[in-house]
């Protein structure tokens, strides 16, 4: 356990007693102290300054004297070996050896002397260079240099120099001439001085003070008659120049320290001279020596006039101090005797001091080392100290002077140079010195604080004076520091010192403690750090200083801190730095945390009051007094003022957010923000109320600006005061502005779309003559409308609306607006596209002007000449750009859907919406999706025995709702077109099939109707209806219904489906222009032409007798089969070349895929009739014909695959599109095509049984219905009631983005390939009249199975819903 730990309780007790009793000096007998009089302090300071002058080295001057006839050489010692005894006697001591690396540095310095580069004047003499050069040669000898690097002994180096210098100086001289011996001593002294300079320049003298001291002693002994090494000793014409001592001056002008005392106390040199003259007989060196003897006696007697053991907390501390005092006193007395040898005669026997290893044996005052550092740091003291001597001495032979009477008697005149109260006098002089130095900025600062003027404490002259006073008055080292700090404290409290100066004083003392420990190895070197060695008076005074400064700094800190909200407040950093680094880190600081907490509370209250005053100023500045003049602008300006202030405070105190535990930002926020929140809520509410009363509306942008400002302030509060809620819900108050903005956007969306289309010429955006890139093949209108959509959504996003439910509802409403805009865009583009695609060709325009007879005649001529009128359709590039726009819009909508994060919006709404059984959701709008699939057995309307049918859907009020494309020359057309119809209740839908004619009115083929009642579609499952026309034939419709939801997924899905439907319709219209030639090239007529190898008169007759069996001829070759399609391939190439100039690659791929589908449908219709319950009049192909058809299929497959012959890479339609389920059905039809009717019926029955077994197993294993029953429907009863399909492949929710659409398409493909059916067999059986009965029975069986499966599914869904279905309610998807 350390001494500090052992005595910690004792020191606290004794310090407390000392504080209570008021004992603060070494003499506790006097309870009251006389105040220090300025004149007394001045006189005691003057005495010390005068004593320094008396003990300083005498000045030398040069005189010319006649040389003696016989020169007498006086040596400092009898021989060089005697001079080196100080080194040789302790040769094994490391402190007297050269440091490592010295020889290399010394070698460079010797080279500088020899070459004349040495700056010192005394080394520039030619004779000096000669002796040094002689030594340098010996020094560089390898053996000697190696030995010196290893041993590093001083005596070896000096002796070698002495030997070489002696030899060099004896050259050319008479053996009787001894004058050269004095020159040897002089050169040797220069050599020693050079060594000392090297040690000092490289800071080695700090680490080896003993070595430096002994070198200095050696140099002084080598000098004869105190001659100066820099002085030249010459002999000219019989005269010799010598230096002699000059008597000491008694004038003040020659006493620098005396002048400093006079200036500090405000006196003139004349007054100081008068005081010196008056007291010179008393203020002598003898009196100073007597003071030291008396002090030594009192110290041994433990007198009150010196420090005693009672003044220390630990006995060890007192003994350590007392032990250090003895050597110090001996050194000082020896210094006095050396300056005045006559004083030694008054001593007793053996009065001369003996050399001994007193202290640390360095010849330097060990206890004064630290204070010498203090002197060096505060001023650059001279090397000639008034009490430093060459060697440590033993002064025990100089006994204490005999004193009469009691040594402890109270006599203020015990000493001549030491005042009665050294602490009080020293403190007074320090304070006067500080006062003078601070008023005189031109004085040279001390070295430690010479970097900046703000660090300037005491001048060099003042520090030298204070250093001498402390030494002469025996003030302990720590007392000097504490008294100096006490004087600084008083100056600071009186506002005579700045905070920077106070910081410099503390920093100086801390650095002094560190440096003292490094340079001083004496027992008391750590006294500034180890406080157990402090006198208790200094400990108490240090506590008082810290406490007083702490209170003053806190007052200053409070005054500065409450100004922190000002635009340019004063910095509190310097005060906090002093408190943290100098006050609180000091272990003597005795304030408890309770006092600091009290100040923190006081400061927090002051900051809150200041914040309240500032907010009142903001209100008066930004808010009018009249409420009628209030506007949102005022709230915004008030909010900006508050937020700007908060942000400025946050930025200002980012690195150090707290001031002694008080956060200015927190104080501001917790005071101002609640006030602002309450005021802003009332102001906004009042403004809205006044607007309603006036019948006006506040601008939407003003509402957005207010919201942004309020949110910013709310965020500041959330960051500063987490967990503290804002005063009100900003979103609830201002949500109406967002809804108004959305309604305004909704009302303008159609105008935006129409305006974008009007300004668009639908051309590619490339330079003329350049092939347009992919991203240049769409026009500006689609870019403009999606730019509008993005800006619309970003406007809400940029609000950073902090209410997830509100935000999700906003996005839902905007999704509806976007969907409306896309729907309007698609409608206009499709109308223009249809108009462009339905225009008449020049031939059609010429035919339209012919009479009916001319038309018949032209038709007969064309049939006789077998003229083909089908030519490539002249597509407009603008039409292709419109298709590109739709494709680009689909991709942009998918990107927008991801950015909006639709799924997250749905999740938020569902989380904040009551469960379905707790709410009744009424559906007002219903979306019916109607697919016009196909028609059968239509009436013939044209002269060629065919019709060109298209379907028009309308309501009971004859309003057209939709129109399909035209299928030319077909009585069994297939449209596969889908439309959406929105209704709020039941709707009677009328479907009319028309025949298109190039001239005159179009002919009506037939009509039918169906009632769309939402109550019949409550299960939301699709149904198929075969509707009989009122003339002949029937029409197949597939109908499904969805309730139109206020759901973001529903709106995006509806928009996607609108785009995809428009895209499909446009693609279909393009392919329709090519399908006529496809039908012509892949027709039975082409087959007959190929088999008959030419055209004859029988060809025409065969046209009218096409149902009779044909006689098989020789099979055509592969080349002939290929040539039959050559014109079709050329036709495709010509049209593809036109399309490739404008269509994007994706749009081009859609067209080609659609054409491939047309090819498959055409080949399928060539082989088998459509699926129906009725027998067909279509004739079955022969084996030759079927082989040709399959060869055509393979040729077309290779054409659309487009394999590069060189690379083998497919560049056409992807394989997954080419190898569709219909393609595989066609490839497998050859297995059944020529089977007997009975065999086909048995195969169909087996497949039907297997399908029924799979469906039964699936119903038992899962709750879901069979995958697909709708494709097995025919007509009959199912056609009247509508047969339910259990699969919804085209629902809006499955079309809400490209990902869901792609997945649904892939599922449909897998489903079609997973379960084979007997549809193809049934279609073959339609060409067998004997299978009529089986077709009818099979149709009824499928109807029953479908109805049963649908009923079972409805029951299961009702049970899962928890109690039956409710019509008009929509399940959450």
CSV table of N, CA, C and O in Angstrom, one decimal, residues 768-847:
chain,number,residue,atom,x,y,z
A,768,UNK,N,-32.7,11.8,-89.4
A,768,UNK,CA,-33.0,11.3,-90.8
A,768,UNK,C,-31.8,10.5,-91.3
A,768,UNK,O,-30.7,11.0,-91.2
A,769,UNK,N,-32.1,9.4,-92.0
A,769,UNK,CA,-31.0,8.6,-92.5
A,769,UNK,C,-30.3,7.6,-91.6
A,769,UNK,O,-29.5,6.9,-92.0
A,770,UNK,N,-30.7,7.6,-90.3
A,770,UNK,CA,-30.1,6.7,-89.3
A,770,UNK,C,-31.1,5.7,-88.9
A,770,UNK,O,-32.3,5.9,-88.9
A,771,UNK,N,-30.7,4.5,-88.7
A,771,UNK,CA,-31.5,3.4,-88.2
A,771,UNK,C,-31.9,3.7,-86.8
A,771,UNK,O,-31.0,3.8,-85.9
A,772,UNK,N,-33.1,3.8,-86.4
A,772,UNK,CA,-33.5,4.2,-85.0
A,772,UNK,C,-33.1,3.1,-84.1
A,772,UNK,O,-33.2,1.9,-84.4
A,773,UNK,N,-32.6,3.5,-82.9
A,773,UNK,CA,-32.3,2.5,-81.9
A,773,UNK,C,-33.6,2.1,-81.2
A,773,UNK,O,-34.7,2.6,-81.4
A,774,UNK,N,-33.5,1.1,-80.3
A,774,UNK,CA,-34.6,0.5,-79.6
A,774,UNK,C,-35.4,1.6,-78.8
A,774,UNK,O,-36.6,1.7,-78.8
A,775,UNK,N,-34.6,2.4,-78.1
A,775,UNK,CA,-35.3,3.4,-77.3
A,775,UNK,C,-35.7,4.7,-78.0
A,775,UNK,O,-36.2,5.6,-77.4
A,776,UNK,N,-35.5,4.7,-79.3
A,776,UNK,CA,-36.0,5.8,-80.2
A,776,UNK,C,-37.2,5.4,-81.0
A,776,UNK,O,-37.7,6.2,-81.8
A,777,UNK,N,-37.8,4.2,-80.8
A,777,UNK,CA,-38.9,3.8,-81.7
A,777,UNK,C,-40.2,4.1,-81.1
A,777,UNK,O,-41.2,3.7,-81.7
A,778,UNK,N,-40.3,4.7,-79.9
A,778,UNK,CA,-41.6,5.2,-79.4
A,778,UNK,C,-41.5,6.7,-79.5
A,778,UNK,O,-40.5,7.3,-79.4
A,779,UNK,N,-42.7,7.3,-79.5
A,779,UNK,CA,-42.8,8.7,-79.7
A,779,UNK,C,-42.9,9.4,-78.4
A,779,UNK,O,-42.9,8.8,-77.3
A,780,UNK,N,-43.1,10.8,-78.4
A,780,UNK,CA,-43.0,11.6,-77.2
A,780,UNK,C,-44.2,11.6,-76.4
A,780,UNK,O,-44.1,11.9,-75.2
A,781,UNK,N,-45.4,11.2,-77.0
A,781,UNK,CA,-46.6,11.3,-76.2
A,781,UNK,C,-46.6,10.3,-75.0
A,781,UNK,O,-46.9,10.7,-73.9
A,782,UNK,N,-46.1,9.1,-75.2
A,782,UNK,CA,-46.0,8.1,-74.1
A,782,UNK,C,-45.0,8.6,-73.1
A,782,UNK,O,-45.2,8.4,-71.8
A,783,UNK,N,-43.9,9.2,-73.5
A,783,UNK,CA,-42.9,9.7,-72.5
A,783,UNK,C,-43.5,10.9,-71.7
A,783,UNK,O,-43.4,10.9,-70.5
A,784,UNK,N,-44.3,11.7,-72.4
A,784,UNK,CA,-44.9,12.8,-71.7
A,784,UNK,C,-45.9,12.4,-70.6
A,784,UNK,O,-45.9,12.9,-69.5
A,785,UNK,N,-46.8,11.4,-71.0
A,785,UNK,CA,-47.8,11.1,-70.0
A,785,UNK,C,-47.2,10.3,-68.8
A,785,UNK,O,-47.6,10.5,-67.7
A,786,UNK,N,-46.2,9.5,-69.1
A,786,UNK,CA,-45.6,8.8,-67.9
A,786,UNK,C,-44.7,9.8,-67.1
A,786,UNK,O,-44.5,9.6,-65.9
A,787,UNK,N,-44.2,10.8,-67.8
A,787,UNK,CA,-43.5,11.9,-67.0
A,787,UNK,C,-44.5,12.6,-66.1
A,787,UNK,O,-44.2,12.9,-64.9
A,788,UNK,N,-45.7,12.8,-66.6
A,788,UNK,CA,-46.8,13.4,-65.8
A,788,UNK,C,-47.2,12.4,-64.6
A,788,UNK,O,-47.4,12.9,-63.5
A,789,UNK,N,-47.3,11.1,-64.9
A,789,UNK,CA,-47.6,10.2,-63.9
A,789,UNK,C,-46.6,10.2,-62.8
A,789,UNK,O,-46.9,10.2,-61.6
A,790,UNK,N,-45.3,10.2,-63.2
A,790,UNK,CA,-44.2,10.1,-62.2
A,790,UNK,C,-44.2,11.4,-61.4
A,790,UNK,O,-43.9,11.4,-60.2
A,791,UNK,N,-44.4,12.5,-62.0
A,791,UNK,CA,-44.4,13.8,-61.3
A,791,UNK,C,-45.5,13.8,-60.3
A,791,UNK,O,-45.4,14.3,-59.2
A,792,UNK,N,-46.7,13.3,-60.7
A,792,UNK,CA,-47.8,13.2,-59.8
A,792,UNK,C,-47.5,12.4,-58.6
A,792,UNK,O,-47.8,12.8,-57.5
A,793,UNK,N,-47.0,11.2,-58.8
A,793,UNK,CA,-46.7,10.4,-57.7
A,793,UNK,C,-45.5,10.9,-56.8
A,793,UNK,O,-45.6,10.9,-55.6
A,794,UNK,N,-44.5,11.5,-57.5
A,794,UNK,CA,-43.4,12.0,-56.8
A,794,UNK,C,-43.8,13.2,-55.9
A,794,UNK,O,-43.2,13.5,-54.9
A,795,UNK,N,-44.8,13.9,-56.3
A,795,UNK,CA,-45.3,15.1,-55.5
A,795,UNK,C,-45.8,14.6,-54.2
A,795,UNK,O,-45.5,15.2,-53.1
A,796,UNK,N,-46.4,13.4,-54.1
A,796,UNK,CA,-46.9,12.9,-52.9
A,796,UNK,C,-45.7,12.3,-52.1
A,796,UNK,O,-45.6,12.4,-50.9
A,797,UNK,N,-44.8,11.6,-52.8
A,797,UNK,CA,-43.7,11.0,-52.2
A,797,UNK,C,-42.8,12.0,-51.5
A,797,UNK,O,-42.3,11.9,-50.4
A,798,UNK,N,-42.6,13.2,-52.2
A,798,UNK,CA,-41.8,14.2,-51.7
A,798,UNK,C,-42.3,14.9,-50.4
A,798,UNK,O,-41.6,15.5,-49.7
A,799,UNK,N,-43.6,14.7,-50.2
A,799,UNK,CA,-44.2,15.2,-48.9
A,799,UNK,C,-43.7,14.5,-47.7
A,799,UNK,O,-43.7,15.0,-46.6
A,800,UNK,N,-43.2,13.2,-47.9
A,800,UNK,CA,-42.8,12.4,-46.8
A,800,UNK,C,-43.9,12.3,-45.8
A,800,UNK,O,-43.7,12.5,-44.6
A,801,UNK,N,-45.1,11.9,-46.3
A,801,UNK,CA,-46.3,11.8,-45.5
A,801,UNK,C,-46.1,10.8,-44.4
A,801,UNK,O,-45.8,9.6,-44.7
A,802,UNK,N,-46.2,11.2,-43.1
A,802,UNK,CA,-45.8,10.3,-42.0
A,802,UNK,C,-47.1,9.6,-41.5
A,802,UNK,O,-47.3,9.6,-40.2
A,803,UNK,N,-47.9,9.1,-42.3
A,803,UNK,CA,-49.0,8.3,-41.9
A,803,UNK,C,-49.2,7.2,-43.0
A,803,UNK,O,-49.6,7.5,-44.1
A,804,UNK,N,-48.8,6.0,-42.7
A,804,UNK,CA,-48.8,4.9,-43.7
A,804,UNK,C,-50.2,4.6,-44.3
A,804,UNK,O,-50.3,4.4,-45.5
A,805,UNK,N,-51.2,4.7,-43.4
A,805,UNK,CA,-52.5,4.4,-44.0
A,805,UNK,C,-53.0,5.5,-44.9
A,805,UNK,O,-53.5,5.2,-46.0
A,806,UNK,N,-52.7,6.8,-44.6
A,806,UNK,CA,-53.0,7.9,-45.5
A,806,UNK,C,-52.2,7.7,-46.8
A,806,UNK,O,-52.8,7.8,-47.9
A,807,UNK,N,-51.0,7.4,-46.7
A,807,UNK,CA,-50.1,7.3,-47.8
A,807,UNK,C,-50.6,6.2,-48.7
A,807,UNK,O,-50.6,6.3,-50.0
A,808,UNK,N,-51.0,5.0,-48.2
A,808,UNK,CA,-51.4,3.9,-49.0
A,808,UNK,C,-52.7,4.3,-49.7
A,808,UNK,O,-52.9,3.9,-50.9
A,809,UNK,N,-53.6,5.0,-49.0
A,809,UNK,CA,-54.8,5.5,-49.7
A,809,UNK,C,-54.6,6.5,-50.8
A,809,UNK,O,-55.2,6.5,-51.8
A,810,UNK,N,-53.6,7.4,-50.5
A,810,UNK,CA,-53.2,8.3,-51.6
A,810,UNK,C,-52.7,7.6,-52.8
A,810,UNK,O,-53.1,7.9,-54.0
A,811,UNK,N,-51.8,6.6,-52.6
A,811,UNK,CA,-51.3,5.8,-53.7
A,811,UNK,C,-52.4,5.1,-54.4
A,811,UNK,O,-52.4,4.9,-55.7
A,812,UNK,N,-53.4,4.6,-53.7
A,812,UNK,CA,-54.5,3.9,-54.3
A,812,UNK,C,-55.3,4.8,-55.2
A,812,UNK,O,-55.7,4.5,-56.3
A,813,UNK,N,-55.6,6.0,-54.7
A,813,UNK,CA,-56.3,7.0,-55.5
A,813,UNK,C,-55.5,7.4,-56.7
A,813,UNK,O,-56.1,7.5,-57.8
A,814,UNK,N,-54.2,7.6,-56.6
A,814,UNK,CA,-53.4,7.9,-57.7
A,814,UNK,C,-53.3,6.8,-58.7
A,814,UNK,O,-53.1,7.0,-59.9
A,815,UNK,N,-53.3,5.5,-58.2
A,815,UNK,CA,-53.3,4.4,-59.1
A,815,UNK,C,-54.6,4.4,-60.0
A,815,UNK,O,-54.5,4.1,-61.2
A,816,UNK,N,-55.7,4.8,-59.4
A,816,UNK,CA,-56.9,4.9,-60.2
A,816,UNK,C,-56.7,6.0,-61.3
A,816,UNK,O,-57.2,5.9,-62.4
A,817,UNK,N,-56.1,7.1,-60.9
A,817,UNK,CA,-55.9,8.2,-61.8
A,817,UNK,C,-55.0,7.8,-63.0
A,817,UNK,O,-55.2,8.0,-64.1
A,818,UNK,N,-53.9,7.1,-62.6
A,818,UNK,CA,-53.0,6.5,-63.6
A,818,UNK,C,-53.7,5.6,-64.6
A,818,UNK,O,-53.6,5.6,-65.8
A,819,UNK,N,-54.6,4.7,-64.0
A,819,UNK,CA,-55.3,3.8,-64.8
A,819,UNK,C,-56.3,4.5,-65.7
A,819,UNK,O,-56.4,4.1,-66.9
A,820,UNK,N,-56.9,5.5,-65.2
A,820,UNK,CA,-57.8,6.3,-66.1
A,820,UNK,C,-57.0,6.9,-67.3
A,820,UNK,O,-57.5,7.0,-68.4
A,821,UNK,N,-55.9,7.5,-66.9
A,821,UNK,CA,-55.1,8.1,-68.0
A,821,UNK,C,-54.6,7.1,-69.0
A,821,UNK,O,-54.7,7.4,-70.2
A,822,UNK,N,-54.2,5.9,-68.6
A,822,UNK,CA,-53.8,4.9,-69.5
A,822,UNK,C,-54.9,4.4,-70.3
A,822,UNK,O,-54.8,4.2,-71.6
A,823,UNK,N,-56.1,4.2,-69.7
A,823,UNK,CA,-57.3,3.8,-70.5
A,823,UNK,C,-57.6,4.8,-71.6
A,823,UNK,O,-57.9,4.4,-72.7
A,824,UNK,N,-57.6,6.1,-71.2
A,824,UNK,CA,-57.9,7.1,-72.2
A,824,UNK,C,-56.8,7.1,-73.3
A,824,UNK,O,-57.2,7.3,-74.5
A,825,UNK,N,-55.6,7.0,-73.0
A,825,UNK,CA,-54.5,6.9,-74.0
A,825,UNK,C,-54.7,5.7,-74.9
A,825,UNK,O,-54.5,5.9,-76.1
A,826,UNK,N,-55.0,4.6,-74.3
A,826,UNK,CA,-55.2,3.4,-75.2
A,826,UNK,C,-56.4,3.6,-76.1
A,826,UNK,O,-56.4,3.1,-77.3
A,827,UNK,N,-57.5,4.2,-75.6
A,827,UNK,CA,-58.7,4.4,-76.4
A,827,UNK,C,-58.4,5.2,-77.6
A,827,UNK,O,-58.8,4.9,-78.8
A,828,UNK,N,-57.7,6.3,-77.4
A,828,UNK,CA,-57.4,7.2,-78.5
A,828,UNK,C,-56.5,6.6,-79.5
A,828,UNK,O,-56.7,6.7,-80.7
A,829,UNK,N,-55.4,6.0,-79.0
A,829,UNK,CA,-54.5,5.3,-79.9
A,829,UNK,C,-55.1,4.2,-80.7
A,829,UNK,O,-54.9,4.0,-81.9
A,830,UNK,N,-56.0,3.4,-80.0
A,830,UNK,CA,-56.6,2.3,-80.7
A,830,UNK,C,-57.6,2.8,-81.8
A,830,UNK,O,-57.7,2.2,-82.9
A,831,UNK,N,-58.3,3.9,-81.5
A,831,UNK,CA,-59.2,4.5,-82.5
A,831,UNK,C,-58.4,4.9,-83.7
A,831,UNK,O,-58.8,4.6,-84.9
A,832,UNK,N,-57.3,5.6,-83.5
A,832,UNK,CA,-56.5,6.1,-84.6
A,832,UNK,C,-55.8,4.9,-85.3
A,832,UNK,O,-55.8,4.9,-86.6
A,833,UNK,N,-55.4,3.9,-84.6
A,833,UNK,CA,-54.8,2.8,-85.2
A,833,UNK,C,-55.8,2.0,-86.1
A,833,UNK,O,-55.5,1.6,-87.2
A,834,UNK,N,-57.0,1.8,-85.5
A,834,UNK,CA,-58.0,1.1,-86.3
A,834,UNK,C,-58.4,1.9,-87.6
A,834,UNK,O,-58.6,1.3,-88.6
A,835,UNK,N,-58.5,3.2,-87.5
A,835,UNK,CA,-58.8,4.0,-88.7
A,835,UNK,C,-57.7,3.8,-89.7
A,835,UNK,O,-58.0,3.7,-90.9
A,836,UNK,N,-56.4,3.8,-89.3
A,836,UNK,CA,-55.3,3.6,-90.2
A,836,UNK,C,-55.3,2.2,-90.8
A,836,UNK,O,-55.0,2.0,-92.0
A,837,UNK,N,-55.7,1.2,-90.1
A,837,UNK,CA,-55.6,-0.1,-90.6
A,837,UNK,C,-56.8,-0.5,-91.4
A,837,UNK,O,-56.7,-1.4,-92.3
A,838,UNK,N,-57.9,0.2,-91.2
A,838,UNK,CA,-59.2,-0.2,-92.0
A,838,UNK,C,-59.3,0.7,-93.2
A,838,UNK,O,-60.4,0.7,-93.8
A,839,UNK,N,-58.4,1.5,-93.6
A,839,UNK,CA,-58.5,2.3,-94.8
A,839,UNK,C,-58.6,1.4,-96.0
A,839,UNK,O,-58.0,0.3,-96.0
A,840,UNK,N,-59.2,1.9,-97.1
A,840,UNK,CA,-59.3,1.2,-98.4
A,840,UNK,C,-58.0,1.3,-99.2
A,840,UNK,O,-57.4,2.3,-99.2
A,841,UNK,N,-57.7,0.1,-99.8
A,841,UNK,CA,-56.6,0.2,-100.8
A,841,UNK,C,-57.0,0.8,-102.1
A,841,UNK,O,-58.2,1.0,-102.3
A,842,UNK,N,-56.1,1.2,-102.9
A,842,UNK,CA,-56.5,1.8,-104.2
A,842,UNK,C,-57.4,0.9,-105.0
A,842,UNK,O,-58.4,1.3,-105.7
A,843,UNK,N,-57.1,-0.4,-105.0
A,843,UNK,CA,-58.0,-1.4,-105.7
A,843,UNK,C,-59.4,-1.4,-105.1
A,843,UNK,O,-60.4,-1.5,-105.9
A,844,UNK,N,-59.4,-1.4,-103.8
A,844,UNK,CA,-60.7,-1.4,-103.1
A,844,UNK,C,-61.5,-0.1,-103.4
A,844,UNK,O,-62.8,-0.2,-103.6
A,845,UNK,N,-60.8,1.0,-103.5
A,845,UNK,CA,-61.5,2.2,-103.8
A,845,UNK,C,-62.1,2.2,-105.3
A,845,UNK,O,-63.2,2.7,-105.5
A,846,UNK,N,-61.3,1.6,-106.2
A,846,UNK,CA,-61.8,1.4,-107.6
A,846,UNK,C,-63.0,0.5,-107.6
A,846,UNK,O,-63.9,0.7,-108.4
A,847,UNK,N,-62.9,-0.6,-106.9
A,847,UNK,CA,-64.0,-1.5,-106.9
A,847,UNK,C,-65.3,-0.9,-106.3
A,847,UNK,O,-66.4,-1.2,-106.7
